[in-house]
Short mmCIF file of C-alpha atoms and ligand atoms in Angstrom, two decimals:
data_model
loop_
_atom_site.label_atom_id
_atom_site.label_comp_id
_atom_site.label_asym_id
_atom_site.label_seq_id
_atom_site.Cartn_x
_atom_site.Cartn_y
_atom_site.Cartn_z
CA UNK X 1 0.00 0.00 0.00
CA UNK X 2 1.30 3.55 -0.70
CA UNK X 3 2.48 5.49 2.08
CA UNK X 4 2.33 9.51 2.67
CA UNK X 5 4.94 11.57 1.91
CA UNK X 6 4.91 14.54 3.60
CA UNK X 7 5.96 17.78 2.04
CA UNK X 8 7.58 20.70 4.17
CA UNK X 9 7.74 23.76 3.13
CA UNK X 10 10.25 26.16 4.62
CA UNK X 11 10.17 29.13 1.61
CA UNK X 12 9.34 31.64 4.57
CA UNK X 13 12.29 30.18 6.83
CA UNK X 14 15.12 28.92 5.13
CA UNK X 15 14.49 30.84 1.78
CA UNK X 16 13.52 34.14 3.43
CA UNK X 17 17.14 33.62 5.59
CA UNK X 18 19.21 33.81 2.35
CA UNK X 19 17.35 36.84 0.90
CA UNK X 20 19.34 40.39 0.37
CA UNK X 21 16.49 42.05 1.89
CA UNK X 22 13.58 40.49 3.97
CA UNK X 23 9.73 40.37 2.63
CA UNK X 24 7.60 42.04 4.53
CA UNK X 25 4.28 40.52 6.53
CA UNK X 26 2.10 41.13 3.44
CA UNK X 27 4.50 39.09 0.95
CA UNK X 28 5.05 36.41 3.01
CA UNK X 29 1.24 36.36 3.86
CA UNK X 30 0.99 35.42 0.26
CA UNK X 31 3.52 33.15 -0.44
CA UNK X 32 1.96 31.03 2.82
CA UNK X 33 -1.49 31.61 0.90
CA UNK X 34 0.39 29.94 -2.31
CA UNK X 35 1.87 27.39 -0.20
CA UNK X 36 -1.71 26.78 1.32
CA UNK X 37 -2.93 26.37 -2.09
CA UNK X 38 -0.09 24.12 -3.59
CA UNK X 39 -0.83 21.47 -1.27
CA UNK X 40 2.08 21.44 1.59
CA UNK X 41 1.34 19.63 4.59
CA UNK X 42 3.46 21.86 6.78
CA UNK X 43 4.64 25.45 6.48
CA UNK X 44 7.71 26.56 8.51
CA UNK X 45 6.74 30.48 8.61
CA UNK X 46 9.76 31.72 10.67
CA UNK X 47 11.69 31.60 13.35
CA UNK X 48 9.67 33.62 16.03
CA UNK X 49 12.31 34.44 18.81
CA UNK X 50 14.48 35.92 16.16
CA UNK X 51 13.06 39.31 15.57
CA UNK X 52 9.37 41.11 16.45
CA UNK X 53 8.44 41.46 12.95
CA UNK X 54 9.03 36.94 12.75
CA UNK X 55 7.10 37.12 15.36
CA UNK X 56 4.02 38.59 14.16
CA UNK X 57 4.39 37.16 10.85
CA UNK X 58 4.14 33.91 12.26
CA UNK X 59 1.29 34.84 14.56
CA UNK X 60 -1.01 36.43 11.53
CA UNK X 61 0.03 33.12 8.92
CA UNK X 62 -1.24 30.76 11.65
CA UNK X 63 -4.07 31.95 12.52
CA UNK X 64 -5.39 32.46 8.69
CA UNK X 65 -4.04 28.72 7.80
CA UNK X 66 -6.77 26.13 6.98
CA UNK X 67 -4.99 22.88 5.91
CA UNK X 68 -1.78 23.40 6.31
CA UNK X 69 0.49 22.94 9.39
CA UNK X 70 1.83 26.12 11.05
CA UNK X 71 5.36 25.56 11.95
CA UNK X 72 8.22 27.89 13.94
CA UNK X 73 11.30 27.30 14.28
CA UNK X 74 13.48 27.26 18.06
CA UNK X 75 16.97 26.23 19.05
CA UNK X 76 17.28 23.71 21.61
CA UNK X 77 16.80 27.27 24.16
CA UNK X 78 13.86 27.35 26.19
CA UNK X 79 12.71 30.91 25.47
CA UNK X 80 12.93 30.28 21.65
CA UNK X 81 10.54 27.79 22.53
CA UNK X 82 8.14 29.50 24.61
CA UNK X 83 8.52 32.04 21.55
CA UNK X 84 6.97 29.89 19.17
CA UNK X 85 4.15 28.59 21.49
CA UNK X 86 3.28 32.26 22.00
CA UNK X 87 3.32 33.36 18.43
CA UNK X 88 1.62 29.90 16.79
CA UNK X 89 -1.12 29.38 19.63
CA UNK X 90 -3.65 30.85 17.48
CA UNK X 91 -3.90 28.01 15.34
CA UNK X 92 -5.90 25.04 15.83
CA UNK X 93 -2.89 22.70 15.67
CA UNK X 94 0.58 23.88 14.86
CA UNK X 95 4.02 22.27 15.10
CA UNK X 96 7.06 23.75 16.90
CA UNK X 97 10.62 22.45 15.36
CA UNK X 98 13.30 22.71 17.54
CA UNK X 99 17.05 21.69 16.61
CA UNK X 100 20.63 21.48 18.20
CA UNK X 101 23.82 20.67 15.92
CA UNK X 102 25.77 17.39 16.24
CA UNK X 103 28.03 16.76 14.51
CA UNK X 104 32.31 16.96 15.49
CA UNK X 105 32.79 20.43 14.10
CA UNK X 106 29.68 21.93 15.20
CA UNK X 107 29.52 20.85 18.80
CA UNK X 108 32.91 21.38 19.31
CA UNK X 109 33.62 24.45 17.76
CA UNK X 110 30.60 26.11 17.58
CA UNK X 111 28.57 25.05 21.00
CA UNK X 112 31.98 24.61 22.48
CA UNK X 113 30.21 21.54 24.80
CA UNK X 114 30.57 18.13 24.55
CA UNK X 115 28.08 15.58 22.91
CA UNK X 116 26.47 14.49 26.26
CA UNK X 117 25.61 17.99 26.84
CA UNK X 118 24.13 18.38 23.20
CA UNK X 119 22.07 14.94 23.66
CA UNK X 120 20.79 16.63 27.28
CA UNK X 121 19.85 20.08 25.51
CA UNK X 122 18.01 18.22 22.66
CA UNK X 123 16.13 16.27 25.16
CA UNK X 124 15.09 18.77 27.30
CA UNK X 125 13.81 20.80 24.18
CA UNK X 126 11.40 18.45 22.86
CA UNK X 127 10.42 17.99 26.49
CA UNK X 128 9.46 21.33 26.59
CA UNK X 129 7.58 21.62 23.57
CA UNK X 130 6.00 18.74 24.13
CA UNK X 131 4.07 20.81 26.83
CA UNK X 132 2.63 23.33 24.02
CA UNK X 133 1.81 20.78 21.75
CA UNK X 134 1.67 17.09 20.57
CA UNK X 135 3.31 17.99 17.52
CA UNK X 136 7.07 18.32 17.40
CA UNK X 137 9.91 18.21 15.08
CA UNK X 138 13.58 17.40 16.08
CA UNK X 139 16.45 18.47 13.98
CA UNK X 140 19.92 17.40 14.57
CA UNK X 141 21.69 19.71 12.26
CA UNK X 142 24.29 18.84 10.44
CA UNK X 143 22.99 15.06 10.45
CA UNK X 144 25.42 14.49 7.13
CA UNK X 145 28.38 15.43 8.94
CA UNK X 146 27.58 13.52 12.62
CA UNK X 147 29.18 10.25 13.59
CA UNK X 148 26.61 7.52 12.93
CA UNK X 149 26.49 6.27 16.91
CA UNK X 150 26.10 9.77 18.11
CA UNK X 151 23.09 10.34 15.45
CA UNK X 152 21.16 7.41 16.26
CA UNK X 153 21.74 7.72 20.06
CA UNK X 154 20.49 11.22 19.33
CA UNK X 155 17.68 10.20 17.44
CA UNK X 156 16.26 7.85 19.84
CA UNK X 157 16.61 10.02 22.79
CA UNK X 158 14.40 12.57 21.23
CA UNK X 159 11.55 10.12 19.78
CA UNK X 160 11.48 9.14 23.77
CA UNK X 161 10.92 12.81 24.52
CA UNK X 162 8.58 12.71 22.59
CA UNK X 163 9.16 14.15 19.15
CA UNK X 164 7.28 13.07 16.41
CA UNK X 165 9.16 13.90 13.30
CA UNK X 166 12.87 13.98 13.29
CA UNK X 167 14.92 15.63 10.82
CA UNK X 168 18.23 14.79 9.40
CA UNK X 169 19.83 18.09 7.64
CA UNK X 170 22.66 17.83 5.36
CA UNK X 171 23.11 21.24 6.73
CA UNK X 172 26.14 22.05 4.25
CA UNK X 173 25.10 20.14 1.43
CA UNK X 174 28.10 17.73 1.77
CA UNK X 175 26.88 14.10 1.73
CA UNK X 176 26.80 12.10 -1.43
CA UNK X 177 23.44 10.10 -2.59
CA UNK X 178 24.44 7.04 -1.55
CA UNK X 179 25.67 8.15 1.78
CA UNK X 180 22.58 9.60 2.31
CA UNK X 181 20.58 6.45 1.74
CA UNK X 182 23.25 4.80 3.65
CA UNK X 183 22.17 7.09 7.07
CA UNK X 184 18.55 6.75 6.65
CA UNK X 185 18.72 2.65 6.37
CA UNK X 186 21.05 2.70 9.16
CA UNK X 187 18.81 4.62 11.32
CA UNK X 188 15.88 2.42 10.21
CA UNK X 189 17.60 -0.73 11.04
CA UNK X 190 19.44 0.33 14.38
CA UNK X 191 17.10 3.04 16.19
CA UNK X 192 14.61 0.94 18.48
CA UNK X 193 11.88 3.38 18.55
CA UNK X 194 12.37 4.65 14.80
CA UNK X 195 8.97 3.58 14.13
CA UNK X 196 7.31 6.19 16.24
CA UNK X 197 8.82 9.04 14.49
CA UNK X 198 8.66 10.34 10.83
CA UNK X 199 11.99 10.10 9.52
CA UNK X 200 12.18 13.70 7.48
CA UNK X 201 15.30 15.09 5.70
CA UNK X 202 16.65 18.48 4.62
CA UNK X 203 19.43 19.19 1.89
CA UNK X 204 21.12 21.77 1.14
CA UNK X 205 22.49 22.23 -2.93
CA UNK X 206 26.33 23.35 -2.02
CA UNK X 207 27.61 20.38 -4.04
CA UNK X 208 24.42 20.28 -6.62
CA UNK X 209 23.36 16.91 -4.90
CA UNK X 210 20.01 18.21 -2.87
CA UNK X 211 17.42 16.82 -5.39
CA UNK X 212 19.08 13.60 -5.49
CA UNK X 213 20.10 13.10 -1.65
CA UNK X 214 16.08 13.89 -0.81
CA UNK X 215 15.44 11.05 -3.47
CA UNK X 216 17.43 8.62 -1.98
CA UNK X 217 16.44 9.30 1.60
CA UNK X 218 12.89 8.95 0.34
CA UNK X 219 14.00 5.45 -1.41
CA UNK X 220 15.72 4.52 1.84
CA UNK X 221 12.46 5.40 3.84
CA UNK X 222 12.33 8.64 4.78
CA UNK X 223 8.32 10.23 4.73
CA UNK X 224 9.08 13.70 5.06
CA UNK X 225 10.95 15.90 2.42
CA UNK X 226 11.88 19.35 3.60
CA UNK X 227 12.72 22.26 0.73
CA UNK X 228 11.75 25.60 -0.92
CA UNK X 229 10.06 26.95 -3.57
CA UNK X 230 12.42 27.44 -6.31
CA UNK X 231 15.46 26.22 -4.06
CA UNK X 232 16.00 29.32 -2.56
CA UNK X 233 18.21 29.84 0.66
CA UNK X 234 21.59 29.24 2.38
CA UNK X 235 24.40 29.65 0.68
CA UNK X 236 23.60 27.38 -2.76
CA UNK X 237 19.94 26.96 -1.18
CA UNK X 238 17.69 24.26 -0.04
CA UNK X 239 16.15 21.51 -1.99
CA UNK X 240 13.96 22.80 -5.05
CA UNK X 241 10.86 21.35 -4.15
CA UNK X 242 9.07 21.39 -7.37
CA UNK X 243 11.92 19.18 -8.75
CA UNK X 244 11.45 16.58 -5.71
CA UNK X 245 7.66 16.74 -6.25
CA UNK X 246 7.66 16.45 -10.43
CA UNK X 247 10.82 13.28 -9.88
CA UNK X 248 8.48 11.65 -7.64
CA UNK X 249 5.69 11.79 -10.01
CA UNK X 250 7.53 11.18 -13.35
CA UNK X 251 9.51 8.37 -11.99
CA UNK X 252 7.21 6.82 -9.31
CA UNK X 253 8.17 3.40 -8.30
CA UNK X 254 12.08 4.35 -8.72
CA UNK X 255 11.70 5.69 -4.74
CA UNK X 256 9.09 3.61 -2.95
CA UNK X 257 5.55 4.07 -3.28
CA UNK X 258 4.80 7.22 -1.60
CA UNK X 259 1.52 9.33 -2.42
CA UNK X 260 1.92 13.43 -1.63
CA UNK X 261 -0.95 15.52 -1.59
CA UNK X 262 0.69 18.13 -3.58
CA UNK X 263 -1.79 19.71 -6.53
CA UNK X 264 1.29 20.31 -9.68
CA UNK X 265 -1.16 22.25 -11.85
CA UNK X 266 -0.56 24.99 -8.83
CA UNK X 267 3.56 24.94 -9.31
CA UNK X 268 4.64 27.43 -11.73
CA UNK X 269 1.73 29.69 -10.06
CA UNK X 270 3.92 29.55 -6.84
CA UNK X 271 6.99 29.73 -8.02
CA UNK X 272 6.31 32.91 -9.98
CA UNK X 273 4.81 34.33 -6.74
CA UNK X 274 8.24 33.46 -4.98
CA UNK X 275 10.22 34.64 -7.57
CA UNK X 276 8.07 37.79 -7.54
CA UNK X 277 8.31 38.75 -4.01
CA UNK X 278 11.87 37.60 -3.29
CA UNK X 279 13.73 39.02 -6.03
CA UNK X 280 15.07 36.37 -6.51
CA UNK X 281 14.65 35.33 -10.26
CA UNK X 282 14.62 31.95 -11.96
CA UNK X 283 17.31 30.57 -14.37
CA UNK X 284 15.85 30.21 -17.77
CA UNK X 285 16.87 26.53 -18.00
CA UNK X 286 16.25 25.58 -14.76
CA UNK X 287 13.95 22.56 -14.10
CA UNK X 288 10.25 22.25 -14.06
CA UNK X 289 9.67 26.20 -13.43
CA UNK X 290 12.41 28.17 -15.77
CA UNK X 291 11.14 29.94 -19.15
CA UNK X 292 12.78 27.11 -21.45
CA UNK X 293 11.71 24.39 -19.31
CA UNK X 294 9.57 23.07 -22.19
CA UNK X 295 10.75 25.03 -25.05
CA UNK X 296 12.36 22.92 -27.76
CA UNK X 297 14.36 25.07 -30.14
CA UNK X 298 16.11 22.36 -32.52
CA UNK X 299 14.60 21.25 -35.33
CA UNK X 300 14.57 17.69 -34.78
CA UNK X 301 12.99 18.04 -31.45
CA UNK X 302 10.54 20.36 -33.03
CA UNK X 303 9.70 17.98 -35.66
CA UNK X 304 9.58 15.05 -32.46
CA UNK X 305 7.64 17.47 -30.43
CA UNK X 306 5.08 17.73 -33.18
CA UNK X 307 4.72 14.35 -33.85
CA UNK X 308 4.47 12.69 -30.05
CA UNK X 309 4.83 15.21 -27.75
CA UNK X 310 6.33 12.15 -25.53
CA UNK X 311 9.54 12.48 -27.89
CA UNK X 312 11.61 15.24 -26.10
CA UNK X 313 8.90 15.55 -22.70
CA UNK X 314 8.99 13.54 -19.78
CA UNK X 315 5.84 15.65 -18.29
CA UNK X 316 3.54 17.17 -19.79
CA UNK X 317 4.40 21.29 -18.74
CA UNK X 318 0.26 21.84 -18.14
CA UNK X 319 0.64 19.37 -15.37
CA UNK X 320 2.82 21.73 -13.23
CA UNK X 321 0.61 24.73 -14.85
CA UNK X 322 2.07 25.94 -18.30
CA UNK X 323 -0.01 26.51 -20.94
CA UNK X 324 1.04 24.28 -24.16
CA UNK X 325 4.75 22.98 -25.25
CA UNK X 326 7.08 26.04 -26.53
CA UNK X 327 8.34 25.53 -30.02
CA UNK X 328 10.46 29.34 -30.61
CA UNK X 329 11.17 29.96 -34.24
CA UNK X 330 14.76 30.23 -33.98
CA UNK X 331 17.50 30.08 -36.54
CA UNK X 332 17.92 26.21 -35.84
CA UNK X 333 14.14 25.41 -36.45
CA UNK X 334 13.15 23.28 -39.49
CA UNK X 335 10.00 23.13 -41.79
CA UNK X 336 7.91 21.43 -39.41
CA UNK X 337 7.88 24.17 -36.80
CA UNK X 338 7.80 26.77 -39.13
CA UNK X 339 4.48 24.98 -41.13
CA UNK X 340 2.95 24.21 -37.83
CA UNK X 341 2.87 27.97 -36.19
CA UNK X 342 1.97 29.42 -39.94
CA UNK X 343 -1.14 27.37 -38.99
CA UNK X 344 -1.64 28.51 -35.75
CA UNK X 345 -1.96 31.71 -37.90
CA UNK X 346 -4.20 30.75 -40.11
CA UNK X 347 -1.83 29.75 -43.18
CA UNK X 348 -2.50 26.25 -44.47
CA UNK X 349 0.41 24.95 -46.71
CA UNK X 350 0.38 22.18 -49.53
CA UNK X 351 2.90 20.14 -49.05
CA UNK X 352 4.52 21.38 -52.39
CA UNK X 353 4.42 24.86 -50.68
CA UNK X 354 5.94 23.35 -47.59
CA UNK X 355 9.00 22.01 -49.93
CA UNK X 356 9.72 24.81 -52.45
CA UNK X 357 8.61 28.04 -49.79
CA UNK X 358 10.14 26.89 -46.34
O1 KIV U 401 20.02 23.34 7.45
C1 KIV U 401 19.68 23.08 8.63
O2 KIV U 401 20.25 22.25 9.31
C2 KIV U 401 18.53 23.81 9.15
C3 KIV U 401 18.00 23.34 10.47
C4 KIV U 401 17.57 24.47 11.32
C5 KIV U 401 16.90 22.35 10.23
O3 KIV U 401 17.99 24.68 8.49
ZN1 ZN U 402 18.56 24.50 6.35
#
């Protein structure tokens, strides 16, 4: 039987970090609405302690949010917690995500405690949150970078504290695919309460790998897939969720049988209003959303195009919400193109016109 994938959306969180200049509570008011619409089970709208204006942003998203989940976001601190019970209580249900690095670098370096400590604060989070709400997500960031006996012992302590989803970041977009699927078995197989807990992940695109790392997690059993709209964010950004969502779909059975609730006709829509109110534009060729997505510009893939669409398309581009297939006349298009848009216009050519005029 298939099994639900969840999709988290953290556009207003992640993305909105990475941005040259923040959006304000009316744009990200309507990005959520987007989100809403799209189909995302959970919306990480900001990280509430962080600033007053977070704050209210998350306070006015959750309490206009139907479907979707409300989510904040809160370090391991109890204050950031209390923060995000404060600013999501208006909602009917609502999720509060709280995280703690563990890997070498971080806890050393950056915490400056040791991992004992770390597996204490982690605890003691979900603990807390626990006591706003039965929802609760648990992030060990930098998962891709953490010894494998200090993530699982990790793991398991907070699914006993009572966290319900727990997320394994590849923080700095470092792992490979097949390490990634290699972490998520491992923590299938040797975590004794794994079964309690959604197993979620979170890439980052540093190396180009997030797409495929969230694919392989999902493959390896992981039911939650965390990204943004149009990959924005850190550094190289998060996961493009559109390309997770349209891979899924396209190539179902490759990763498990997993059903997401996500409606694709509603994609470009959203991406457009990301691009929009971020600033941040879209690459022409990039995947699923970019102008030349589905443009075909040779004239053997025109002449393909025409005959089976199927011949240069692995979706069909109304499914994510284009209108029809682009064929631009350009300097490398053949007769076929060129006799198919003069009858869009209203030309019809013999086929002796076709040969001695084009
Ligand atoms: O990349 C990361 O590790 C994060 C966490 C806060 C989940 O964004
Ligand atoms: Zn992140």
């Amino acid at each position: 039987m298939s099994e639900r994938l969840y999709i988290f959306d953290t556009t207003l969180r992640d993305g909105e970090q990475a941005l040259p200049q923040s959006l304000s509570a009316r744009e990200k008011m309507q990005i959520a609405l987007a989100l809403e619409q799209l189909g995302v089970d959970v919306i990480e709208t900001g990280f509430p302690v962080s600033s007053r204006g977070d704050f209210e942003s998350v306070r006015s998203i959750a309490s206009v949010l139907k479907r979707a989940v409300p989510c904040g976001l809160s370090r391991a601190v109890a204050g950031d917690i209390d923060a995000c019970a404060e600013a999501l209580k208006a909602a009917e249900r609502f999720r509060i995500h709280t995280f703690i690095a563990t890997s070498d670098i971080h806890v050393r370096d950056k915490l400056r405690k040791d991992f004992d400590r770390i597996l204490e604060m982690g605890v003691e989070a979900v603990r807390r949150a626990r006591n706003y709400t039965d929802d609760v997500e648990f992030s060990c960031e930098d998962a891709g970078r953490t010894p494998i006996d200090h993530l699982c012992r990790m793991v398991e302590a907070a699914i006993d504290a009572g966290a319900t989803t727990v997320n394994i970041p590849d923080t700095v977009g470092y792992t490979t695919p097949d390490e990634f699927y290699r972490i998520i078995r491992h923590l299938k197989e040797n975590v004794p309460n794994i079964g309690k807990a959604v197993i979620s992940v979170h890439c980052h695109n540093d190396l180009g790998l997030a797409v495929a790392n969230s694919l392989a997690a999902v493959r390896a059993g992981a039911r939650q897939v965390e990204g943004t709209i149009n990959g924005i964010g850190e550094r190289a950004g998060n996961v493009a969720l559109e390309e997770v969502i349209m891979a899924l779909r396209t190539r179902a059975g490759q990763f498990g049988d997993v059903t997401d609730n996500i409606n694709t006709k509603e994609i470009v829509r959203t991406s457009r209003i990301v691009a929009r109110m971020s600033g941040m534009q879209v690459q022409r060729s990039k995947a699923i959303v970019g102008e030349n997505a589905f443009a075909h510009s040779s004239g053997i893939h025109q002449h393909g195009i025409l005959n089976c669409r199927e011949t240069y398309e692995v979706m069909d581009p109304q499914a994510v919400g284009w209108g029809a297939t682009e064929l631009p006349l350009t300097k490398h298009s053949g007769r076929a193109a060129v006799k198919s848009r003069l009858e869009q216009l209203g030309h019809v050519l013999t086929e002796e016109e076709v040969i001695h005029k084009l």
